[in-house]
Tab-separated table of C-alpha atoms in Angstrom:
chain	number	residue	atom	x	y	z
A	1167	UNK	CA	9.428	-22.945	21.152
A	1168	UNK	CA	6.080	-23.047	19.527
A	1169	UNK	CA	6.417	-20.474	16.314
A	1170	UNK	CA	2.967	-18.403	16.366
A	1171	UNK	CA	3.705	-17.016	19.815
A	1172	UNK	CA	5.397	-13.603	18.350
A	1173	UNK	CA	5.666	-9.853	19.708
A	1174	UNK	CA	7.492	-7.077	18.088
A	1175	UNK	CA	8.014	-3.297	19.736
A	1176	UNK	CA	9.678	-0.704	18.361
A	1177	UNK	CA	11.016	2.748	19.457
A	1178	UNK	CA	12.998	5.789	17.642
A	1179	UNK	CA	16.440	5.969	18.883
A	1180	UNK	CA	18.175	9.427	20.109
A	1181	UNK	CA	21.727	8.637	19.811
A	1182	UNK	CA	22.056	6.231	16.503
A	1183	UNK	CA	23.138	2.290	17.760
A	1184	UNK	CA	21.860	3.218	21.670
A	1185	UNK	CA	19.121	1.423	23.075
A	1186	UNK	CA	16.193	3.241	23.353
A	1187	UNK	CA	14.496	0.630	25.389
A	1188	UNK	CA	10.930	-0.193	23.871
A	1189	UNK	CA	8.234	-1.027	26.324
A	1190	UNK	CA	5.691	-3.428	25.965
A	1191	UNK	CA	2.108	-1.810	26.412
A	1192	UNK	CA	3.719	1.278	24.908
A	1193	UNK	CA	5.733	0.401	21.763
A	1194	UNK	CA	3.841	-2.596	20.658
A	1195	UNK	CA	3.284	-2.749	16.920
A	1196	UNK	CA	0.916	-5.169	15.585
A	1197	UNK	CA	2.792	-7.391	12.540
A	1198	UNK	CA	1.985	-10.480	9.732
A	1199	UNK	CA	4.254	-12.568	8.130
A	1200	UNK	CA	7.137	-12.333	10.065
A	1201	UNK	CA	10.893	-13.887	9.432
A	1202	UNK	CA	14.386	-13.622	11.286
A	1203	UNK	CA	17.414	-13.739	10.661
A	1204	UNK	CA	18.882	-13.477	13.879
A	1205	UNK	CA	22.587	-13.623	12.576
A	1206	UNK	CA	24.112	-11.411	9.313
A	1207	UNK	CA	27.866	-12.336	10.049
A	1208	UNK	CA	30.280	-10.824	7.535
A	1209	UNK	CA	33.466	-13.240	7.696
A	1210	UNK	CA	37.456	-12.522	6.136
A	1211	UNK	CA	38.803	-15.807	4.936
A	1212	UNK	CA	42.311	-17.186	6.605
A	1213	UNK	CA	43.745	-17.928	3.364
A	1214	UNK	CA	47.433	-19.080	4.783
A	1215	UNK	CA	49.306	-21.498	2.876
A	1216	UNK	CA	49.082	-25.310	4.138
A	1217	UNK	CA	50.089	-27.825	2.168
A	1218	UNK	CA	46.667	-29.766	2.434
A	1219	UNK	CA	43.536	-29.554	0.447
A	1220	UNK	CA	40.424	-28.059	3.363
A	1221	UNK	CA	38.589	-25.224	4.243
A	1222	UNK	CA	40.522	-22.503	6.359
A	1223	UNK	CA	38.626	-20.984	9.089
A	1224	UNK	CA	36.633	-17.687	8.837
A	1225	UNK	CA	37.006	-14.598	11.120
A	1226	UNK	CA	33.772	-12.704	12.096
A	1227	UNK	CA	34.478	-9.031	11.078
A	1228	UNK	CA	30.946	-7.820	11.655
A	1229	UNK	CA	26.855	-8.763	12.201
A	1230	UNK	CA	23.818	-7.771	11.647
A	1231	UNK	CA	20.144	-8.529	12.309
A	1232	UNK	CA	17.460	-8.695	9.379
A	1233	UNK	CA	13.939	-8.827	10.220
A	1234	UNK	CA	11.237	-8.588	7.500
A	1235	UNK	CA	7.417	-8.732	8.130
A	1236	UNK	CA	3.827	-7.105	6.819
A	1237	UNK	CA	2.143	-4.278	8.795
A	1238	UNK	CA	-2.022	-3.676	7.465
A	1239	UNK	CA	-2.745	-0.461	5.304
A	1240	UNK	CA	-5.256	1.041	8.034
A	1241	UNK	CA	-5.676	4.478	9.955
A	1242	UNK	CA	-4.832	4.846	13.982
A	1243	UNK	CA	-8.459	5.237	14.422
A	1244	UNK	CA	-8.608	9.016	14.369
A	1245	UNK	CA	-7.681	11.836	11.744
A	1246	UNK	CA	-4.813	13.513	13.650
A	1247	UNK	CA	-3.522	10.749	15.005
A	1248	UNK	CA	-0.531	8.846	13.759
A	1249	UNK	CA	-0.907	5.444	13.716
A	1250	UNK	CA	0.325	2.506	15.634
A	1251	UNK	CA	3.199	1.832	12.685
A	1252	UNK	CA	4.139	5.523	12.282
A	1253	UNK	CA	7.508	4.862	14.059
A	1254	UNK	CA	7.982	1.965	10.936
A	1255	UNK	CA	7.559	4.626	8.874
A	1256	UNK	CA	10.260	7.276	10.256
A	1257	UNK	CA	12.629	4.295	10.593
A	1258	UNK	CA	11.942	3.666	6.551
A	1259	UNK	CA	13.420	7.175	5.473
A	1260	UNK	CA	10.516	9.131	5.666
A	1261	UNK	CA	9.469	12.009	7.628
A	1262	UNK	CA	6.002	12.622	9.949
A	1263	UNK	CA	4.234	15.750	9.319
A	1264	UNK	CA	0.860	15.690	11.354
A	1265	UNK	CA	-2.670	18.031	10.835
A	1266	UNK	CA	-3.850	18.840	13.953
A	1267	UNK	CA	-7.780	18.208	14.599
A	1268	UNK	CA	-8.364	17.214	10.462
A	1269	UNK	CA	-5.659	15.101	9.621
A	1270	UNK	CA	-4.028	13.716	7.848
A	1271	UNK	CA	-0.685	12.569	9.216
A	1272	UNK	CA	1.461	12.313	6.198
A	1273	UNK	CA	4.666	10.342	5.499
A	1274	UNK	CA	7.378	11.879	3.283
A	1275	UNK	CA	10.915	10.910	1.330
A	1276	UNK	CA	13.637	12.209	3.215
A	1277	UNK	CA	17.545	12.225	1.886
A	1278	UNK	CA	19.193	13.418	5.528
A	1279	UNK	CA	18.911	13.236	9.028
A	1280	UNK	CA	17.594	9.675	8.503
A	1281	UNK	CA	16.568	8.322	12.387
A	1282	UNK	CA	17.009	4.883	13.678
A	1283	UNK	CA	15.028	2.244	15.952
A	1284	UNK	CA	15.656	-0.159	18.701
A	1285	UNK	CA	13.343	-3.234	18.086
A	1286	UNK	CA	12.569	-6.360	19.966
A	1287	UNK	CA	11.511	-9.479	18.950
A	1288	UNK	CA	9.831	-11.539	21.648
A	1289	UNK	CA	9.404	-15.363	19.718
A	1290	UNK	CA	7.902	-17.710	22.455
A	1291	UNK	CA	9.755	-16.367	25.731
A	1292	UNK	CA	13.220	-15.248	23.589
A	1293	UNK	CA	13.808	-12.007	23.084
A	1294	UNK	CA	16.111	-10.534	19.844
A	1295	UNK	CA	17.473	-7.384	20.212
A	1296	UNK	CA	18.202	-5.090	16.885
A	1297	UNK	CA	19.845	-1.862	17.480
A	1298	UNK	CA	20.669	1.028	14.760
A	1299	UNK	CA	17.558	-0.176	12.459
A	1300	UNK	CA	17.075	0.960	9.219
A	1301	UNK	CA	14.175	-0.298	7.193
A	1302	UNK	CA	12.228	-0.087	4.029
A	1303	UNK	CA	8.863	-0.337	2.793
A	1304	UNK	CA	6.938	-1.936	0.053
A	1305	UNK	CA	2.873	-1.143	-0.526
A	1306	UNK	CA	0.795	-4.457	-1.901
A	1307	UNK	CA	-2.669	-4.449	-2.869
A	1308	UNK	CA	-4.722	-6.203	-4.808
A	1309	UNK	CA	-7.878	-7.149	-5.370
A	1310	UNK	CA	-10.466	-8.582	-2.884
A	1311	UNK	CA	-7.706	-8.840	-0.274
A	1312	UNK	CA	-6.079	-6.843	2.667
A	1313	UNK	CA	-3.431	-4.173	1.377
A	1314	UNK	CA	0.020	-4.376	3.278
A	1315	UNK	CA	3.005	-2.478	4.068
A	1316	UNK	CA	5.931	-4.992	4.007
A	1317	UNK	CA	8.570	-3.704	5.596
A	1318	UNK	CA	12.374	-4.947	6.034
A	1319	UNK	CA	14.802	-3.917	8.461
A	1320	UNK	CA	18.558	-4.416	9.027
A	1321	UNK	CA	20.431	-3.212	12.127
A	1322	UNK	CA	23.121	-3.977	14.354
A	1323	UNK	CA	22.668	-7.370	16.173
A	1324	UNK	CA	21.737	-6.776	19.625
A	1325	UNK	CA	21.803	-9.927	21.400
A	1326	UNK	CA	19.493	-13.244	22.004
A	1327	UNK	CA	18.106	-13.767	25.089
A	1328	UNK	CA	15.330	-15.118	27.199
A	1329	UNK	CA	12.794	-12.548	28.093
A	1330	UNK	CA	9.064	-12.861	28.780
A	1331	UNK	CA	7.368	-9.881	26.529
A	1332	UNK	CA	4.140	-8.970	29.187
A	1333	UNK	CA	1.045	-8.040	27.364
A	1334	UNK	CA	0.775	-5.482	24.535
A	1335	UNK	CA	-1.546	-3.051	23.939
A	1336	UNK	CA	-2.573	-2.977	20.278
A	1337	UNK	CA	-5.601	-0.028	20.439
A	1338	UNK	CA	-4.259	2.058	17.497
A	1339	UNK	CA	-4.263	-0.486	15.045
A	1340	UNK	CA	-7.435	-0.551	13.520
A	1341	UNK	CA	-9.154	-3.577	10.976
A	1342	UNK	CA	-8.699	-3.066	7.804
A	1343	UNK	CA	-10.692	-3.337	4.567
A	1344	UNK	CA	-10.003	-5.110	1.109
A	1345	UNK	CA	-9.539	-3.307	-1.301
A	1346	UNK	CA	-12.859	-2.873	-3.710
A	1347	UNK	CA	-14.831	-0.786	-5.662
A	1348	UNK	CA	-16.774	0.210	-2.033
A	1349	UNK	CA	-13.425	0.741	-0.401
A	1350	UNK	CA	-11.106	2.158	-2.502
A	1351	UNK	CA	-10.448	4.744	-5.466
A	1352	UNK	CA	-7.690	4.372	-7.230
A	1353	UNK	CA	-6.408	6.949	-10.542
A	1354	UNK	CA	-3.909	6.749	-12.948
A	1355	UNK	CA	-2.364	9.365	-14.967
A	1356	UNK	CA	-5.891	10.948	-14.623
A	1357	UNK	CA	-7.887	7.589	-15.373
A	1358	UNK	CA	-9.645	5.407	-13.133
A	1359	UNK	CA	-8.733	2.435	-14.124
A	1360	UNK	CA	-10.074	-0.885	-12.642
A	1361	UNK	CA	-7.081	-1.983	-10.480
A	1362	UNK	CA	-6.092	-5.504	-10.296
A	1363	UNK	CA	-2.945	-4.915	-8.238
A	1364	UNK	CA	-0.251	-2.573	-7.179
A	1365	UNK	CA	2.764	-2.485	-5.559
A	1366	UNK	CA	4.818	0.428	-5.076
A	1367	UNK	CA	8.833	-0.561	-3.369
A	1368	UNK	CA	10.292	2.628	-1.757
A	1369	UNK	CA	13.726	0.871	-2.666
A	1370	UNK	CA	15.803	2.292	0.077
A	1371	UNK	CA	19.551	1.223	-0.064
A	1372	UNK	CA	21.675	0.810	3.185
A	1373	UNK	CA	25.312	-0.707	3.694
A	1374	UNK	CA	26.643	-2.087	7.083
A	1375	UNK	CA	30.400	-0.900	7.764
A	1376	UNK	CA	32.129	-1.914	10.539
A	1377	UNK	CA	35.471	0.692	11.177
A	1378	UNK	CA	37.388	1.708	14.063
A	1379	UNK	CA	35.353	4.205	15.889
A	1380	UNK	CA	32.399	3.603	13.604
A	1381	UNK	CA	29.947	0.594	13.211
A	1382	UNK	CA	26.385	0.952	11.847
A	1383	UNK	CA	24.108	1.107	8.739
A	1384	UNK	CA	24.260	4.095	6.368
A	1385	UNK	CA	21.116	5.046	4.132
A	1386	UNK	CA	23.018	5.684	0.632
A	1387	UNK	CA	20.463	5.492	-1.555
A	1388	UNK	CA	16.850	5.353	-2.624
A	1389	UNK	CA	14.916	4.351	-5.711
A	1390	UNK	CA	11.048	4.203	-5.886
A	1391	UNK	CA	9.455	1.625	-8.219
A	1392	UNK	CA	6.641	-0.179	-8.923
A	1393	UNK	CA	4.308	-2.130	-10.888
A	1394	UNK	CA	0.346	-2.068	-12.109
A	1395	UNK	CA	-2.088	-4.265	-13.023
A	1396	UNK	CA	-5.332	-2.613	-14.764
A	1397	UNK	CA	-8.109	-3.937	-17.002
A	1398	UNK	CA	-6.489	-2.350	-20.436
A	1399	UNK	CA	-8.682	0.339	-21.716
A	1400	UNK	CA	-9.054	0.843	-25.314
A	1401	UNK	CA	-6.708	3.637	-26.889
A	1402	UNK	CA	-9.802	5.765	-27.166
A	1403	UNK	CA	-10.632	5.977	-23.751
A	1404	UNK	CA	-7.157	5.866	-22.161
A	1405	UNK	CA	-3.745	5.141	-24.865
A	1406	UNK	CA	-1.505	4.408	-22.264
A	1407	UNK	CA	0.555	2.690	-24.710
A	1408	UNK	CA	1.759	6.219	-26.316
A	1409	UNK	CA	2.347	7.707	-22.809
A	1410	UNK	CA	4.906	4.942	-22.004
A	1411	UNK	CA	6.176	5.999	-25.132
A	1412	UNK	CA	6.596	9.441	-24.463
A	1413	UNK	CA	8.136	8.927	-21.223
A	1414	UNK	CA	4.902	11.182	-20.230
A	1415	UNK	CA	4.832	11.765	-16.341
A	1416	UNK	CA	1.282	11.719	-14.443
A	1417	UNK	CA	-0.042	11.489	-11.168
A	1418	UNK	CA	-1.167	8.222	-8.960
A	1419	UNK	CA	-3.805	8.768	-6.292
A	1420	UNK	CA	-5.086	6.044	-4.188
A	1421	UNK	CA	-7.601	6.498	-1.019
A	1422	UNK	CA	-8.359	3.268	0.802
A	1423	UNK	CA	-10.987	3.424	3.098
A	1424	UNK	CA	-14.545	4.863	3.569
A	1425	UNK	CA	-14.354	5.959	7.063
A	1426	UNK	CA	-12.471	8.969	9.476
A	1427	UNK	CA	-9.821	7.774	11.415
A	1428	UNK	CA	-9.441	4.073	8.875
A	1429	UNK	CA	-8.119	5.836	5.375
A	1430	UNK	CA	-4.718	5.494	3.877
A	1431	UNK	CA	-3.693	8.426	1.200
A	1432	UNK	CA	-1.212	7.533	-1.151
A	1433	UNK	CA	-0.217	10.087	-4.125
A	1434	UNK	CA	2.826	10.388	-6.486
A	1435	UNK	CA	2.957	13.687	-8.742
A	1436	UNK	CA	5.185	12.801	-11.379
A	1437	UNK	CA	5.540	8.699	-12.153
A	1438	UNK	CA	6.401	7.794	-15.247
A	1439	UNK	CA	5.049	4.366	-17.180
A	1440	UNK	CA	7.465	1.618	-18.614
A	1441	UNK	CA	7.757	-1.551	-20.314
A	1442	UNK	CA	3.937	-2.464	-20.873
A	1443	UNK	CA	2.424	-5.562	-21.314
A	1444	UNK	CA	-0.859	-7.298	-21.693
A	1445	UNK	CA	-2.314	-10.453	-20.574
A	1446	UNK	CA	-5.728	-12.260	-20.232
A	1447	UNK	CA	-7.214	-13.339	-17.253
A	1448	UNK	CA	-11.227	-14.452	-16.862
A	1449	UNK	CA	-11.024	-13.303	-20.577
A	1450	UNK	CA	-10.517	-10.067	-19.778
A	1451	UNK	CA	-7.727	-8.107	-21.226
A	1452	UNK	CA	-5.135	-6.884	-18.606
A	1453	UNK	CA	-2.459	-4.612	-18.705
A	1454	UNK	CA	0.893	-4.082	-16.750
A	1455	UNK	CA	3.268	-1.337	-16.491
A	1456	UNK	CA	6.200	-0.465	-13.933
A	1457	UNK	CA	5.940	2.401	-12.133
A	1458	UNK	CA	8.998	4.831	-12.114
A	1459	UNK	CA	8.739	7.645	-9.358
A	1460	UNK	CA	10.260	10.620	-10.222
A	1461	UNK	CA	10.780	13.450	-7.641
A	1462	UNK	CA	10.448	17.438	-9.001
A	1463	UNK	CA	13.435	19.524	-8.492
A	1464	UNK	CA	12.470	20.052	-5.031
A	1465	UNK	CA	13.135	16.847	-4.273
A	1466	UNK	CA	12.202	13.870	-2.069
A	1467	UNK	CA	8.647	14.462	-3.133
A	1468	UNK	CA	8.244	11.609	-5.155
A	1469	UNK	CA	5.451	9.832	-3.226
A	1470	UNK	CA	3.686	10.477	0.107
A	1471	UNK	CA	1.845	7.857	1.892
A	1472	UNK	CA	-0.895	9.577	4.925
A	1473	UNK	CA	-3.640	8.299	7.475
A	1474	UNK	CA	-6.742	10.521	8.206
């Protein structure tokens, strides 16, 4: 099997665990960095009485597929449309709210009615099968290179077979940019500070149970974090020393990209600095703070990610 001959498709499930049958040319999603793990087994230990030293054997009790991989930060090509990740993005917690004719098609938090894919993984000719998907995401930029959406998913293993994937069609994924002063704007808590690096981890939790009349993956959870690198401004200009102090919440704004149909929108209303710390690099002064996302008493409004 020669290892850079990869192909993953995805599609939203109706009934959670139920192939929805993705369909290469149709459900193609265009992917970097990709791992496997084509077998999660859960095992219950034998532990009967012998009167021998050795291992006793192990019982499966329930599997699971992981997959993990990078998607780029780009648009579909349009304003209104949603791009060619979108279903990544509903399969992550989040919900799909699209502007007709301006854009943009924005990504939410979501708490219920979480929904679930059906994804293949064609690897040279062998097709994995992961049913009852639930993923999450993690934005990483930094400077001078391509921004990414790494996503990992966990669902119920589907099977490992040979398959040949066909030919995909990968028209709404569009080149991206790296991220620089041309192509992106980045503000913090008001200031725009010259960005090093940022990475923002949606921090969904799920658990895999495996009961009479019920086996799947449950969302349970979800905790947004994240970290920044800036060029540290003098307390005059910026003290974001005595907002970490404070516990002070602010806004986060990033737009990446310069032209309709190729921008990515991310904003966070209320995110709260911690634990900051400077460094030097190219003797510059640099500081670092995580990122704490809080959501209003609304709720699940804690960050939105968008195309346009």
């Amino acid at each position: 099997m020669k290892a850079n001959k990869k192909l993953l498709i995805a599609k939203l499930e109706t009934t959670y665990g139920t192939d929805s049958t993705p369909v290469v040319g149709t459900n193609d999603v265009l992917i970097s960095n990709f791992t496997v793990k084509p077998l999660n087994v859960r095992y219950a230990e034998r532990n009967h009485a012998l009167p021998y030293f050795g291992n006793r054997a192990q019982i499966n009790v329930g599997d699971t597929m992981i997959m993990e991989y990078d998607i780029e930060m780009s648009g579909s090509g349009t304003v209104a449309g949603v791009p060619g990740y979108g279903v990544l993005m509903r399969g992550a917690g989040m919900s799909e709210t699209v502007t007709p004719t301006t854009g943009p098609v924005t990504y939410a938090m979501i708490s219920d009615n979480e929904e679930s894919l059906s994804k293949y993984f064609y690897w040279d000719g062998v097709r994995h099968k992961m049913l009852g998907a639930y993923g999450s995401a993690e934005w990483r930029m930094a400077e001078g290179q391509i921004p990414y959406i790494h996503m990992r998913y966990e669902g119920l293993y589907g099977g490992v077979a040979d398959a040949a994937p066909g030919t995909p069609v990968l028209t709404l994924f569009q080149t991206p940019l790296a991220m620089t002063k041309t192509n992106t704007v980045f503000t913090l808590h008001g200031f725009a500070a010259p960005l090093a690096s940022l990475t923002i981890t949606q921090g969904n939790e799920h658990v895999y149970k495996n009961r009479p009349n019920a086996e799947r993956m449950y969302f349970t959870n979800r905790k947004m974090t994240g970290q920044v690198v800036i060029e540290c401004p003098k307390p005059s200009v910026k003290d974001f020393l005595t907002i970490c102090r404070n516990g002070t919440l602010g806004s986060l704004s990033m737009t990446h990209g310069v032209t309709a149909g190729n921008k990515a929108l991310l904003n966070a209303s209320n995110v709260q600095l911690t634990n900051p710390e400077t460094s030097e690099t190219d003797n510059l002064v640099m500081l670092s703070m995580n990122l704490n996302f809080v959501p209003s008493s609304a709720g699940n409004d804690e960050f939105t990610f968008a195309t346009q």
